[in-house]
Amino acid sequence: MYFEQIDRPQRKREAAELLRTAQVSPKLMTVFYLLIVLLLDLINNFTGGILGMFSSVLILLISVVLGAGYTLYCMALRRGERAEYVTLFDGFSFAGKIILLDIVSSLFVFLWSMLFFIPGIIAAYRYRFAKLNLYENPDMGVFEALNLSKRQTMGYKSQLFLLDLSYLGWNLAASVPSMVLNILMNQELTQAVLYGIPATNVFWGLPMLAWTLVIGVWQIAVSPFYLPNYTCVSLSYFETAKSTSGLGKDAPPQSGNPPFDSGSWTPPDGL
């Protein structure tokens, strides 16, 4: 098994060119995706108590599946296929596996993070391609996707980290209102604990519902300018990892690697 030193700027340029030729606008698809997420978040603001807790969990799970649909749209772009807006909902056909994989991978990363911060980061990149494997092969088992990702990311973790770092400015820009709200909420919590000042759920004169709207609209305004490109570039890294490892759907078998079988299942070989 060998790995390739990826030319990140070139991959970004290639992704930008690909997005310009898309039949369904990537920016409009991103807006459509984030509008649905915003609508779900606004609905959640009107629920409270036990119903509110159930609603929050349900909306979180739906958002995970919608995120899978957005990635499936970008996968279709890379294959030269026409992906309609309805592609965003394709993940619901195997939503159970998507959610289970998200829970299991998050648990593994959390367990590694308990040892120290850096092992948690490494674990996150170790399982980076697990979801992509599942999206390509919905019949694949959850642990098979995780194990496959562990082997595919060998030699690519640092390159994936640098890729994410190159988009850090965009991520921070899209998160400005969220960061401000978190600071204000932490200040209110501190005052409640130290001085017994009751929480108001009103920050800078805006109730939580208004903040949800501000955060959602801000993300809709910023994300279309980087999220499609970032997703497509990440997919190109995935395709390179499959090619060099010989593991994954449509990957050329490499010496010493068994043929890929999307219907096989192997137990997890550790975290």
CSV table of C-alpha atoms in Angstrom, one decimal:
chain,number,residue,atom,x,y,z
A,1,MET,CA,0.0,0.0,0.0
A,2,TYR,CA,1.3,3.5,-0.9
A,3,PHE,CA,-0.1,7.0,-0.7
A,4,GLU,CA,0.0,10.0,-3.0
A,5,GLN,CA,1.1,13.5,-2.1
A,6,ILE,CA,-2.0,15.4,-3.1
A,7,ASP,CA,-1.7,18.8,-4.8
A,8,ARG,CA,-4.3,20.6,-2.7
A,9,PRO,CA,-4.5,23.9,-4.7
A,10,GLN,CA,-4.9,21.9,-7.9
A,11,ARG,CA,-7.7,19.9,-6.4
A,12,LYS,CA,-9.5,23.1,-5.4
A,13,ARG,CA,-9.2,24.5,-8.9
A,14,GLU,CA,-10.5,21.3,-10.4
A,15,ALA,CA,-13.5,21.3,-8.0
A,16,ALA,CA,-14.3,24.9,-8.8
A,17,GLU,CA,-14.3,24.1,-12.5
A,18,LEU,CA,-16.5,21.0,-11.9
A,19,LEU,CA,-19.0,23.1,-9.9
A,20,ARG,CA,-19.2,25.7,-12.7
A,21,THR,CA,-20.4,22.9,-15.1
A,22,ALA,CA,-23.1,21.5,-12.7
A,23,GLN,CA,-26.6,21.4,-14.2
A,24,VAL,CA,-28.2,22.0,-10.8
A,25,SER,CA,-26.5,25.0,-9.2
A,26,PRO,CA,-24.3,23.9,-6.2
A,27,LYS,CA,-25.0,27.3,-4.5
A,28,LEU,CA,-28.7,26.9,-4.8
A,29,MET,CA,-28.5,23.3,-3.6
A,30,THR,CA,-26.6,24.5,-0.6
A,31,VAL,CA,-29.2,27.2,0.1
A,32,PHE,CA,-32.0,24.6,-0.2
A,33,TYR,CA,-30.2,22.3,2.2
A,34,LEU,CA,-29.5,25.0,4.8
A,35,LEU,CA,-33.0,26.4,4.5
A,36,ILE,CA,-34.5,23.0,5.5
A,37,VAL,CA,-32.1,22.8,8.4
A,38,LEU,CA,-33.0,26.3,9.5
A,39,LEU,CA,-36.8,25.5,9.3
A,40,LEU,CA,-36.2,22.5,11.5
A,41,ASP,CA,-34.3,24.5,14.0
A,42,LEU,CA,-37.1,27.2,14.1
A,43,ILE,CA,-39.7,24.5,14.7
A,44,ASN,CA,-37.6,23.1,17.5
A,45,ASN,CA,-37.7,26.6,19.2
A,46,PHE,CA,-41.5,26.2,19.6
A,47,THR,CA,-41.3,23.0,21.6
A,48,GLY,CA,-40.4,22.6,25.3
A,49,GLY,CA,-40.2,20.1,28.1
A,50,ILE,CA,-40.0,16.4,27.3
A,51,LEU,CA,-41.4,17.1,23.8
A,52,GLY,CA,-38.7,19.6,23.3
A,53,MET,CA,-36.0,17.1,24.2
A,54,PHE,CA,-37.5,14.5,21.8
A,55,SER,CA,-37.8,17.2,19.1
A,56,SER,CA,-34.2,18.2,19.5
A,57,VAL,CA,-32.9,14.7,19.1
A,58,LEU,CA,-35.2,14.0,16.1
A,59,ILE,CA,-34.2,17.2,14.3
A,60,LEU,CA,-30.5,16.4,15.0
A,61,LEU,CA,-30.9,12.9,13.4
A,62,ILE,CA,-32.8,14.4,10.4
A,63,SER,CA,-30.0,16.9,9.9
A,64,VAL,CA,-27.5,14.1,9.8
A,65,VAL,CA,-29.4,12.3,7.1
A,66,LEU,CA,-29.9,15.5,5.1
A,67,GLY,CA,-26.1,16.1,5.4
A,68,ALA,CA,-25.7,12.6,3.8
A,69,GLY,CA,-28.0,13.7,1.0
A,70,TYR,CA,-25.9,16.8,0.4
A,71,THR,CA,-22.8,14.6,0.1
A,72,LEU,CA,-24.6,12.3,-2.3
A,73,TYR,CA,-25.4,15.3,-4.5
A,74,CYS,CA,-21.7,16.2,-4.6
A,75,MET,CA,-20.8,12.6,-5.4
A,76,ALA,CA,-23.2,12.7,-8.3
A,77,LEU,CA,-21.5,15.9,-9.6
A,78,ARG,CA,-18.1,14.2,-9.5
A,79,ARG,CA,-19.6,11.2,-11.5
A,80,GLY,CA,-20.9,13.7,-14.1
A,81,GLU,CA,-24.5,12.8,-13.3
A,82,ARG,CA,-27.4,15.2,-13.0
A,83,ALA,CA,-28.5,15.4,-9.4
A,84,GLU,CA,-31.9,17.1,-8.7
A,85,TYR,CA,-32.9,18.8,-5.5
A,86,VAL,CA,-34.7,15.6,-4.5
A,87,THR,CA,-31.2,14.0,-4.1
A,88,LEU,CA,-31.0,15.8,-0.8
A,89,PHE,CA,-33.5,13.2,0.6
A,90,ASP,CA,-31.8,10.1,-0.8
A,91,GLY,CA,-30.2,9.3,2.5
A,92,PHE,CA,-33.6,8.5,4.0
A,93,SER,CA,-33.6,5.2,2.1
A,94,PHE,CA,-30.9,4.0,4.5
A,95,ALA,CA,-31.3,6.5,7.3
A,96,GLY,CA,-30.9,3.9,10.0
A,97,LYS,CA,-27.4,3.0,9.0
A,98,ILE,CA,-26.4,6.6,8.5
A,99,ILE,CA,-27.5,7.4,12.0
A,100,LEU,CA,-25.9,4.3,13.5
A,101,LEU,CA,-22.6,5.0,11.8
A,102,ASP,CA,-22.7,8.6,13.0
A,103,ILE,CA,-23.3,7.5,16.6
A,104,VAL,CA,-20.7,4.7,16.6
A,105,SER,CA,-18.0,6.9,15.0
A,106,SER,CA,-18.7,9.7,17.4
A,107,LEU,CA,-18.5,7.3,20.3
A,108,PHE,CA,-15.1,6.0,19.1
A,109,VAL,CA,-13.8,9.5,18.7
A,110,PHE,CA,-15.1,10.5,22.2
A,111,LEU,CA,-13.4,7.5,23.8
A,112,TRP,CA,-10.1,8.3,22.2
A,113,SER,CA,-10.5,12.0,23.2
A,114,MET,CA,-10.8,10.8,26.9
A,115,LEU,CA,-7.2,9.7,26.6
A,116,PHE,CA,-6.0,13.0,25.3
A,117,PHE,CA,-7.0,15.7,22.8
A,118,ILE,CA,-4.6,14.6,20.1
A,119,PRO,CA,-5.7,10.9,19.9
A,120,GLY,CA,-9.3,12.2,19.5
A,121,ILE,CA,-8.3,14.3,16.5
A,122,ILE,CA,-6.4,11.3,15.0
A,123,ALA,CA,-9.4,9.1,15.5
A,124,ALA,CA,-11.7,11.6,13.8
A,125,TYR,CA,-9.5,11.5,10.7
A,126,ARG,CA,-9.2,7.7,11.0
A,127,TYR,CA,-12.9,7.4,10.4
A,128,ARG,CA,-13.2,10.3,8.0
A,129,PHE,CA,-14.1,8.1,5.0
A,130,ALA,CA,-16.5,5.8,6.8
A,131,LYS,CA,-19.6,7.7,5.9
A,132,LEU,CA,-18.4,8.1,2.3
A,133,ASN,CA,-18.0,4.3,2.1
A,134,LEU,CA,-21.5,3.8,3.4
A,135,TYR,CA,-23.0,6.5,1.0
A,136,GLU,CA,-21.4,4.7,-1.9
A,137,ASN,CA,-22.5,1.2,-0.7
A,138,PRO,CA,-25.7,1.4,1.4
A,139,ASP,CA,-25.6,-2.4,1.8
A,140,MET,CA,-22.3,-2.2,3.7
A,141,GLY,CA,-22.2,-2.8,7.4
A,142,VAL,CA,-21.4,0.0,9.8
A,143,PHE,CA,-18.3,-1.6,11.2
A,144,GLU,CA,-17.1,-2.6,7.8
A,145,ALA,CA,-17.3,1.1,6.7
A,146,LEU,CA,-15.3,2.0,9.8
A,147,ASN,CA,-12.6,-0.6,9.2
A,148,LEU,CA,-12.3,0.3,5.6
A,149,SER,CA,-11.8,3.9,6.5
A,150,LYS,CA,-9.1,3.0,8.9
A,151,ARG,CA,-7.1,1.4,6.1
A,152,GLN,CA,-8.0,4.0,3.4
A,153,THR,CA,-6.8,7.0,5.6
A,154,MET,CA,-3.3,5.5,6.2
A,155,GLY,CA,-0.9,8.1,4.9
A,156,TYR,CA,-3.7,10.7,4.4
A,157,LYS,CA,-4.6,11.9,7.9
A,158,SER,CA,-2.1,14.8,7.9
A,159,GLN,CA,-3.2,15.8,4.4
A,160,LEU,CA,-6.8,15.8,5.4
A,161,PHE,CA,-5.9,17.9,8.4
A,162,LEU,CA,-4.2,20.5,6.2
A,163,LEU,CA,-7.2,20.4,3.8
A,164,ASP,CA,-9.5,21.3,6.7
A,165,LEU,CA,-7.0,23.9,7.9
A,166,SER,CA,-7.1,25.6,4.5
A,167,TYR,CA,-10.9,26.1,4.9
A,168,LEU,CA,-10.7,27.3,8.5
A,169,GLY,CA,-11.3,30.9,7.6
A,170,TRP,CA,-14.5,30.1,5.9
A,171,ASN,CA,-15.7,27.9,8.7
A,172,LEU,CA,-15.0,30.6,11.2
A,173,ALA,CA,-16.8,33.2,9.1
A,174,ALA,CA,-19.9,30.9,8.8
A,175,SER,CA,-19.8,30.4,12.6
A,176,VAL,CA,-19.5,34.0,13.8
A,177,PRO,CA,-23.1,34.4,15.2
A,178,SER,CA,-22.9,30.9,16.8
A,179,MET,CA,-19.7,31.8,18.5
A,180,VAL,CA,-21.1,35.1,19.8
A,181,LEU,CA,-24.2,33.3,21.1
A,182,ASN,CA,-22.1,30.7,22.9
A,183,ILE,CA,-20.1,33.4,24.6
A,184,LEU,CA,-23.3,35.2,25.7
A,185,MET,CA,-24.8,31.9,26.9
A,186,ASN,CA,-21.7,31.0,28.9
A,187,GLN,CA,-21.7,34.4,30.5
A,188,GLU,CA,-25.3,34.0,31.5
A,189,LEU,CA,-24.6,30.5,32.9
A,190,THR,CA,-21.7,31.8,34.9
A,191,GLN,CA,-23.8,34.6,36.4
A,192,ALA,CA,-26.5,32.1,37.3
A,193,VAL,CA,-24.1,29.8,39.0
A,194,LEU,CA,-22.0,32.4,40.8
A,195,TYR,CA,-24.6,35.1,41.6
A,196,GLY,CA,-27.9,33.4,41.3
A,197,ILE,CA,-29.1,35.6,38.5
A,198,PRO,CA,-31.9,33.8,36.7
A,199,ALA,CA,-31.4,32.9,33.1
A,200,THR,CA,-33.5,34.9,30.6
A,201,ASN,CA,-32.8,33.2,27.3
A,202,VAL,CA,-32.5,36.7,25.9
A,203,PHE,CA,-29.1,37.8,24.6
A,204,TRP,CA,-28.3,41.3,23.4
A,205,GLY,CA,-32.0,41.9,23.5
A,206,LEU,CA,-32.8,39.0,21.1
A,207,PRO,CA,-34.7,35.9,22.2
A,208,MET,CA,-33.4,32.5,21.3
A,209,LEU,CA,-35.8,32.2,18.3
A,210,ALA,CA,-34.3,35.4,16.8
A,211,TRP,CA,-30.8,34.1,17.4
A,212,THR,CA,-31.7,30.8,15.6
A,213,LEU,CA,-32.9,32.8,12.6
A,214,VAL,CA,-29.8,35.1,12.6
A,215,ILE,CA,-27.5,32.0,12.8
A,216,GLY,CA,-29.3,30.2,10.0
A,217,VAL,CA,-29.6,33.2,7.7
A,218,TRP,CA,-25.9,34.0,8.2
A,219,GLN,CA,-24.9,30.4,7.3
A,220,ILE,CA,-27.1,30.5,4.2
A,221,ALA,CA,-25.3,33.7,3.2
A,222,VAL,CA,-21.8,32.4,3.7
A,223,SER,CA,-21.8,28.6,3.2
A,224,PRO,CA,-22.6,28.5,-0.6
A,225,PHE,CA,-19.3,30.2,-1.3
A,226,TYR,CA,-17.2,27.4,0.2
A,227,LEU,CA,-19.2,24.3,1.2
A,228,PRO,CA,-19.7,22.8,-2.3
A,229,ASN,CA,-16.0,23.2,-3.1
A,230,TYR,CA,-14.9,21.8,0.2
A,231,THR,CA,-17.2,18.8,-0.1
A,232,CYS,CA,-16.0,18.0,-3.7
A,233,VAL,CA,-12.4,18.4,-2.8
A,234,SER,CA,-12.8,16.1,0.2
A,235,LEU,CA,-14.4,13.6,-2.1
A,236,SER,CA,-11.4,13.8,-4.5
A,237,TYR,CA,-9.2,12.9,-1.5
A,238,PHE,CA,-11.4,9.9,-0.8
A,239,GLU,CA,-11.2,8.8,-4.4
A,240,THR,CA,-7.4,9.1,-4.3
A,241,ALA,CA,-7.2,7.1,-1.1
A,242,LYS,CA,-9.4,4.4,-2.7
A,243,SER,CA,-7.2,4.3,-5.7
A,244,THR,CA,-3.9,4.0,-3.9
A,245,SER,CA,-5.1,1.5,-1.3
A,246,GLY,CA,-7.2,-0.6,-3.7
A,247,LEU,CA,-10.0,-0.5,-1.1
A,248,GLY,CA,-13.5,0.7,-1.7
A,249,LYS,CA,-16.1,0.7,-4.5
A,250,ASP,CA,-14.6,0.8,-8.0
A,251,ALA,CA,-11.1,0.9,-6.6
A,252,PRO,CA,-8.4,-1.0,-8.6
A,253,PRO,CA,-7.2,-3.9,-6.4
A,254,GLN,CA,-3.6,-3.5,-5.2
A,255,SER,CA,-1.2,-6.3,-4.5
A,256,GLY,CA,-2.0,-8.0,-1.2
A,257,ASN,CA,-5.5,-6.5,-1.0
A,258,PRO,CA,-8.5,-8.9,-1.3
A,259,PRO,CA,-11.2,-7.9,-3.9
A,260,PHE,CA,-13.7,-5.5,-2.5
A,261,ASP,CA,-17.0,-7.0,-1.5
A,262,SER,CA,-19.8,-4.6,-0.5
A,263,GLY,CA,-21.8,-7.4,0.9
A,264,SER,CA,-19.2,-8.7,3.3
A,265,TRP,CA,-19.0,-7.9,7.0
A,266,THR,CA,-16.1,-8.1,9.4
A,267,PRO,CA,-16.2,-7.4,13.1
A,268,PRO,CA,-14.4,-4.2,14.4
A,269,ASP,CA,-10.7,-4.7,14.9
A,270,GLY,CA,-10.5,-2.3,17.8
A,271,LEU,CA,-11.2,1.4,18.0
